[in-house]
CSV table of C-alpha atoms and ligand atoms in Angstrom, one decimal:
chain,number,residue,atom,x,y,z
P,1498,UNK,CA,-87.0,67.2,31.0
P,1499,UNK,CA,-84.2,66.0,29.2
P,1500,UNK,CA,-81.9,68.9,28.1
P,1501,UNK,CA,-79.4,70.1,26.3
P,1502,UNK,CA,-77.4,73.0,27.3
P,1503,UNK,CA,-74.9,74.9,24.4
P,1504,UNK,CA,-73.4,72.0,23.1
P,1505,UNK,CA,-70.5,72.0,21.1
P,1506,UNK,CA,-69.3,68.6,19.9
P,1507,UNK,CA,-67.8,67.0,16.7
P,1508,UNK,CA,-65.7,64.7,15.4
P,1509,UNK,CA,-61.7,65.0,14.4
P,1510,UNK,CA,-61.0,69.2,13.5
P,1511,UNK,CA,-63.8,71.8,13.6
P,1512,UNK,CA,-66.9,71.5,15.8
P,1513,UNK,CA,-69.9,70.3,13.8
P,1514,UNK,CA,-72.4,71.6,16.8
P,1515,UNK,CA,-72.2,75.2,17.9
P,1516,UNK,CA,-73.8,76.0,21.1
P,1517,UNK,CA,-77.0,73.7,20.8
P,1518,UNK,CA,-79.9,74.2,23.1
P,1519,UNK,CA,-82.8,72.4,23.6
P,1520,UNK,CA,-85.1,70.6,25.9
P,1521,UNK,CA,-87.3,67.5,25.5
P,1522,UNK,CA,-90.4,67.4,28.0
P,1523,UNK,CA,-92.0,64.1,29.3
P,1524,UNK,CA,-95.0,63.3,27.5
P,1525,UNK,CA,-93.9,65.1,24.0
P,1526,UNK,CA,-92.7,64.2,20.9
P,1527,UNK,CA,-89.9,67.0,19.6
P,1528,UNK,CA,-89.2,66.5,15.8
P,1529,UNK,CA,-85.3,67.5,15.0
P,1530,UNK,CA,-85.4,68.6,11.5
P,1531,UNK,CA,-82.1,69.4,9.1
P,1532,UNK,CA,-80.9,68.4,5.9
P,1533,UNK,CA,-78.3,65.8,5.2
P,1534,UNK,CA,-75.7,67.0,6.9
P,1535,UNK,CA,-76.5,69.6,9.2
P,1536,UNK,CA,-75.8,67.5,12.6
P,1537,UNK,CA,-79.1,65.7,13.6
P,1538,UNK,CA,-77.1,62.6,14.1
P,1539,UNK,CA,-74.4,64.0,16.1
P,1540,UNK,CA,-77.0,65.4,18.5
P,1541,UNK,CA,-78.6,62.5,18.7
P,1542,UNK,CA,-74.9,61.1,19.5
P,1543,UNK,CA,-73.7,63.9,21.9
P,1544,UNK,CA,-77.1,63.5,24.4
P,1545,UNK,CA,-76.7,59.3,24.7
P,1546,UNK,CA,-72.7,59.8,25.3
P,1547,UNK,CA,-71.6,58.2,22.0
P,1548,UNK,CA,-69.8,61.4,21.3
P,1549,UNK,CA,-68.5,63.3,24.4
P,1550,UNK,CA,-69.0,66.9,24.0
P,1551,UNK,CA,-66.5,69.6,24.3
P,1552,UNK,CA,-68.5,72.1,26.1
P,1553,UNK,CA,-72.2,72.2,27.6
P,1554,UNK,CA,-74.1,70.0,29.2
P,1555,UNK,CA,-76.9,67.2,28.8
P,1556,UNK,CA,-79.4,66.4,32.0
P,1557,UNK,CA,-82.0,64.1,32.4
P,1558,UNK,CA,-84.5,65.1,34.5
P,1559,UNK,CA,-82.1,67.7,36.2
P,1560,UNK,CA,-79.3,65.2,36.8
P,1561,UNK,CA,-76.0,66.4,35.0
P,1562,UNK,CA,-75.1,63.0,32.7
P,1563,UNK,CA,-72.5,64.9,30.9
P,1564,UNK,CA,-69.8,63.0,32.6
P,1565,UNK,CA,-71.6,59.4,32.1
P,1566,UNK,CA,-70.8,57.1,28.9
P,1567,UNK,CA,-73.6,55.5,27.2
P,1568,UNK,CA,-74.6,52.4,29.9
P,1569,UNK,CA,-75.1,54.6,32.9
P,1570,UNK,CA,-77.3,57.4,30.5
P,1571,UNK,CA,-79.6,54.6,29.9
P,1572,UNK,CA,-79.9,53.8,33.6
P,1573,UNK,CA,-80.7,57.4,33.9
P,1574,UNK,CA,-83.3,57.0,31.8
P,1575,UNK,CA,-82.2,57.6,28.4
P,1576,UNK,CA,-81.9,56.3,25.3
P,1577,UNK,CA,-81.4,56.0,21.7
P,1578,UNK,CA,-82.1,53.7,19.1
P,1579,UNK,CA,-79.6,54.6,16.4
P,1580,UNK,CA,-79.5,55.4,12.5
P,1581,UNK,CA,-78.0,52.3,11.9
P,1582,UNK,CA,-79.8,49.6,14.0
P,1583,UNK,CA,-76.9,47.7,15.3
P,1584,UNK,CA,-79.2,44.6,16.1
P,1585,UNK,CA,-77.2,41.2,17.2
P,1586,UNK,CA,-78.0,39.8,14.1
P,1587,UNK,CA,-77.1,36.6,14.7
P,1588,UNK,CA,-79.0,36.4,18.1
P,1589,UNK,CA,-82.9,35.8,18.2
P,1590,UNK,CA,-85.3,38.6,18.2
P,1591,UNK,CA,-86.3,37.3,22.1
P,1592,UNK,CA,-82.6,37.7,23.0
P,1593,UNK,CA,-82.1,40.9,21.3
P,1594,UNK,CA,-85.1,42.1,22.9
P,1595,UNK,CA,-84.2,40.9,26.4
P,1596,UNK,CA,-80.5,42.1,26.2
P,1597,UNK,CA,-82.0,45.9,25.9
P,1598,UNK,CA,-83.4,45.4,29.7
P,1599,UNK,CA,-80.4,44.1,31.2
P,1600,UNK,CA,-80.6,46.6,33.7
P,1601,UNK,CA,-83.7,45.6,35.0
P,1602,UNK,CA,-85.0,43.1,37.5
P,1603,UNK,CA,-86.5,40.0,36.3
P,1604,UNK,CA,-90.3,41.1,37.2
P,1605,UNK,CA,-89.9,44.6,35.4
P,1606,UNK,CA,-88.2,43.2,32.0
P,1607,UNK,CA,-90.7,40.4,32.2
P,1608,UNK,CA,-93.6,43.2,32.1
P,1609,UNK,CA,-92.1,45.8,29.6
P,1610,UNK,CA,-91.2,42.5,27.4
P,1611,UNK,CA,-95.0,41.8,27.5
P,1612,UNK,CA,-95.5,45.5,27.0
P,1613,UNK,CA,-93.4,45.6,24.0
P,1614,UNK,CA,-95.2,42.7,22.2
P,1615,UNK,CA,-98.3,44.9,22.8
P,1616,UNK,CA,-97.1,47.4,20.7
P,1617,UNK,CA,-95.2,45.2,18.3
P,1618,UNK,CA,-97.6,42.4,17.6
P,1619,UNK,CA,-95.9,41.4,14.5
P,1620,UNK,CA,-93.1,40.6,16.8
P,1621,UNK,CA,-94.7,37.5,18.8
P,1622,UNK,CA,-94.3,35.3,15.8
P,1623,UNK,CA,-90.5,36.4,15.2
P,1624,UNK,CA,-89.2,35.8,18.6
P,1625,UNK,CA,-86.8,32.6,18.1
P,1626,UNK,CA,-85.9,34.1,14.4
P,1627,UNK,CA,-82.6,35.5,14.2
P,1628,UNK,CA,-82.5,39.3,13.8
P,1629,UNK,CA,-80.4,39.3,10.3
P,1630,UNK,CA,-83.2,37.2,8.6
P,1631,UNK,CA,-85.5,39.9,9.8
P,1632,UNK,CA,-87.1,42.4,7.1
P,1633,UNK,CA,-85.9,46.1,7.3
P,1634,UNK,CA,-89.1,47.0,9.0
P,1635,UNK,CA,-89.0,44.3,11.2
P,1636,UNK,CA,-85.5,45.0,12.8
P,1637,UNK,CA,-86.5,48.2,13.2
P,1638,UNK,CA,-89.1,47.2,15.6
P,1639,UNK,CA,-86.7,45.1,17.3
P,1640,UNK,CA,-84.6,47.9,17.6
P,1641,UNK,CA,-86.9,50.8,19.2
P,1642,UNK,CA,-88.5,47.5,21.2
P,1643,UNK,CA,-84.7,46.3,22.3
P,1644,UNK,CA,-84.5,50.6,23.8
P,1645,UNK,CA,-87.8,50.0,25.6
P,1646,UNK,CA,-86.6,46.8,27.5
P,1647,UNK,CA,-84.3,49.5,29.5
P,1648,UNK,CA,-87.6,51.9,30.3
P,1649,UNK,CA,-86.6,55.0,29.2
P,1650,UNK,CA,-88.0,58.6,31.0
P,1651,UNK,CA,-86.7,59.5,27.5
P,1652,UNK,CA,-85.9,58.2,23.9
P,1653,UNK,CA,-83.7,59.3,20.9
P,1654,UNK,CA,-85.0,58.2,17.4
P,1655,UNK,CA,-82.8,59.0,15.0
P,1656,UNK,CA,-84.0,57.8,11.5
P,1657,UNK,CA,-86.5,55.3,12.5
P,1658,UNK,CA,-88.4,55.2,9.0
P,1659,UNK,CA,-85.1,55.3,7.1
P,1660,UNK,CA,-85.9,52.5,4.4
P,1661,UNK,CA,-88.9,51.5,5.5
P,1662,UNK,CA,-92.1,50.9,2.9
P,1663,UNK,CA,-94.9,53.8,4.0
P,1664,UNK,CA,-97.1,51.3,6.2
P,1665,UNK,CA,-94.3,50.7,8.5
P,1666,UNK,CA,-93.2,54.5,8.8
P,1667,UNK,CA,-96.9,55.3,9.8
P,1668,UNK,CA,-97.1,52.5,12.2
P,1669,UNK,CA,-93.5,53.8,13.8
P,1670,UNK,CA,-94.7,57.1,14.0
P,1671,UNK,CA,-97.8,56.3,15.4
P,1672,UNK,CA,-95.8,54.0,18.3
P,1673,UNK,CA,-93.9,57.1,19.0
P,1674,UNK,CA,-96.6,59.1,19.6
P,1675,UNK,CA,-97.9,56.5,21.5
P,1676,UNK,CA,-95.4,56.3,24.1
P,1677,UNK,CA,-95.5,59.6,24.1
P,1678,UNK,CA,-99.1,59.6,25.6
P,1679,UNK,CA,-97.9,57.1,28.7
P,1680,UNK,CA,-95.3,59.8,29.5
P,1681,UNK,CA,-92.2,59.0,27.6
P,1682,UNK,CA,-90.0,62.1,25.9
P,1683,UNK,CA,-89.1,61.4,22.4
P,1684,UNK,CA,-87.1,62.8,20.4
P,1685,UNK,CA,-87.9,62.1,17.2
P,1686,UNK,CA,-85.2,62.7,14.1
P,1687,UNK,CA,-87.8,61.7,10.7
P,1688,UNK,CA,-87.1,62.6,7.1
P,1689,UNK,CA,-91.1,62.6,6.7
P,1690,UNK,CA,-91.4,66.1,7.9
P,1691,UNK,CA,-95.0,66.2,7.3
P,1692,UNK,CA,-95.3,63.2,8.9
P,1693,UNK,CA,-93.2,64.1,11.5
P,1694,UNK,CA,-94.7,67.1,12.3
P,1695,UNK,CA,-98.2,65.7,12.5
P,1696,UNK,CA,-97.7,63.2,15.7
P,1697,UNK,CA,-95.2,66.0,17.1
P,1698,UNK,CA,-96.1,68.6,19.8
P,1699,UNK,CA,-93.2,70.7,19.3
P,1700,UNK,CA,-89.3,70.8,16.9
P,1701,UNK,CA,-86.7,72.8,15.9
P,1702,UNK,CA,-84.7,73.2,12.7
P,1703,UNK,CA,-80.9,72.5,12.3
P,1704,UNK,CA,-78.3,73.9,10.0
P,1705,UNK,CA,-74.7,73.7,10.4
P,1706,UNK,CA,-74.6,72.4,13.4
P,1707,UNK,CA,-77.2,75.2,14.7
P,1708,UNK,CA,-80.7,75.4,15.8
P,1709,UNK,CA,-82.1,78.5,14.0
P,1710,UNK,CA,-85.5,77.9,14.8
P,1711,UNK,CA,-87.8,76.2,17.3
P,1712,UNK,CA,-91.4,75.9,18.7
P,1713,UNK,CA,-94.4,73.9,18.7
P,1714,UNK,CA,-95.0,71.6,15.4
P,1715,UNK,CA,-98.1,73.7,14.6
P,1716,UNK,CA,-96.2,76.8,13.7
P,1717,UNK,CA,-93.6,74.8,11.9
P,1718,UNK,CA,-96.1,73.3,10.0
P,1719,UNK,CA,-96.7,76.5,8.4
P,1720,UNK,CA,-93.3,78.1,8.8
P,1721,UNK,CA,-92.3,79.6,4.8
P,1722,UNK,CA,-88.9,78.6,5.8
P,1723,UNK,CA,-89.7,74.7,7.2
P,1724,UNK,CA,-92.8,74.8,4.5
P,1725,UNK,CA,-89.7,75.3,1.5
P,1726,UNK,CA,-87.2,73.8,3.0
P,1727,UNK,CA,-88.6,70.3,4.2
P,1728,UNK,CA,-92.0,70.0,2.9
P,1729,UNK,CA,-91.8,70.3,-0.7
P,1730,UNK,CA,-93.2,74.1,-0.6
P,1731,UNK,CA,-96.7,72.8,0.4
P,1732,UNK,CA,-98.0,73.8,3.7
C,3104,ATP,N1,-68.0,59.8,12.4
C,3104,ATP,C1,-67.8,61.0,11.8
C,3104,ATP,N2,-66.6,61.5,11.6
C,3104,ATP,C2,-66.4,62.7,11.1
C,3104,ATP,N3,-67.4,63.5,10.7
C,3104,ATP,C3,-68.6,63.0,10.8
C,3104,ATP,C4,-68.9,61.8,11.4
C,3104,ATP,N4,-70.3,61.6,11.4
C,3104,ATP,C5,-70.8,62.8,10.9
C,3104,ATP,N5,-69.8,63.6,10.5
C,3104,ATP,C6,-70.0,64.9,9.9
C,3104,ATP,O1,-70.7,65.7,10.8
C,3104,ATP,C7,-71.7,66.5,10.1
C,3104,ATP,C8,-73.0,66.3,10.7
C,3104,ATP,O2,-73.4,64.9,10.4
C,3104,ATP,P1,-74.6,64.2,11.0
C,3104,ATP,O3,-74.5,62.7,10.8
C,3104,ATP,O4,-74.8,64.7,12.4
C,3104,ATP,O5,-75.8,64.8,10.1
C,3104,ATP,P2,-77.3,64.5,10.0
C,3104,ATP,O6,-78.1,65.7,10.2
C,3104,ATP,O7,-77.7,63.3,10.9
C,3104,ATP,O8,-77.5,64.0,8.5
C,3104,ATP,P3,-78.4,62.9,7.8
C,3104,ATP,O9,-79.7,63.5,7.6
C,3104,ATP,O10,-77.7,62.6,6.5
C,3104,ATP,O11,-78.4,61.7,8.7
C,3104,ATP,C9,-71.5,66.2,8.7
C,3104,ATP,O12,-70.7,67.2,8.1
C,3104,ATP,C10,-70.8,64.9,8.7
C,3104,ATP,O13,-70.0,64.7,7.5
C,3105,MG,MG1,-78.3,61.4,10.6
């Protein structure tokens, strides 16, 4: 599990996140809905260590990372591939890709390397391109591949459709759901609620900084509130 125990985190003043609760299992795929705004981001932030929280707590697989900065959350097994990509863009696609296992011993980055061309074929032919000269869609497979060099138990994806043509956001969402089904725990933060909602087992709703409603992805599906809210009032 990873989870997330009444966090309260923000920025410079006010909290943005008021008590947040909730727990990512291995094997699932949680959707985090919200509009613009309400703090998807930041919890997306606040559980990789980006932001450090002011109260509550974050474990991965019952060991209390509240204390760790980014680097030794990913050794714990989690991470996050970012709204904004924050690709070396002047570094190959290869070198990208290998600096995400850094942690790893030569054998195991050489297998999930292999692994991560499997599920990225369009990859294989960009490998000695530089990242910048990559298309939108591209990068952002460089991106979530670059988080899976480092293994992760679990994965934050905040955004990963974000300007990306419809063909790429089903091929992302069908990755995540993928890894999903060989064990991973991904949380997945997706403006294509429907979308969203269809690879995911379970979600919850955030407003203000709040989760005000949670459960599996069926129910949300035909929740009045998600159904107005985030799906154009058509269940
Ligand atoms: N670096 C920052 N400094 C100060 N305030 C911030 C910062 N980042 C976000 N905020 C504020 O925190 C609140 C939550 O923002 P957050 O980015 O978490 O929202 P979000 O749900 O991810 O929205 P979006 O769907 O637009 O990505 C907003 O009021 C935002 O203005
Ligand atoms: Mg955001």
């Amino acid at each position: 599990m990873l989870r997330a125990e009444s966090l309260v985190a923000g920025y410079l003043g006010a909290p943005v996140l008021h008590e947040v609760s909730l727990s990512v299992a291995a094997g699932e795929v949680f959707c985090l809905l919200g509009a613009n705004g309400a703090g998807k981001s930041t919890i997306a932030r606040a559980l990789a260590g980006i932001l450090a929280p002011r109260s509550g707590t974050v474990t991965v697989n019952d060991l209390d990372v509240t204390g760790y900065p980014p680097n030794r959350r990913v050794r714990a097994g989690l991470s996050l591939v970012p709204e904004s990509r924050h690709l070396f863009g002047r570094s190959t696609v290869r070198d990208n890709l290998l600096l995400g296992g850094y942690t790893r011993s030569r054998t195991g980055r050489a297998e999930t390397f292999d692994r991560v061309l499997n599920l990225f074929p369009q990859l294989g032919a960009l490998l000695g391109r530089r990242a910048r000269d990559l298309s939108g869609g591209e990068q952002q497979m460089v991106a979530i591949g670059r988080a899976l060099m480092a293994d992760p138990a679990f994965l934050i994806l905040d955004e990963p459709s974000l300007g990306l043509a419809p063909i790429y956001v089903d091929v992302i969402l069908e990755q995540a759901a993928g890894l999903a089904e060989r064990g991973v725990g991904v949380l997945l933060i997706e403006q294509n609620v429907g979308k969203a909602l269809a690879v995911g087992h379970r979600g919850a709703v955030v407003e203000a900084g709040r989760i005000v409603l949670t459960g599996p992805a069926a129910e949300l599906r035909t929740d009045p509130t998600v159904v107005d809210s985030y799906l154009g009032g058509v269940a």
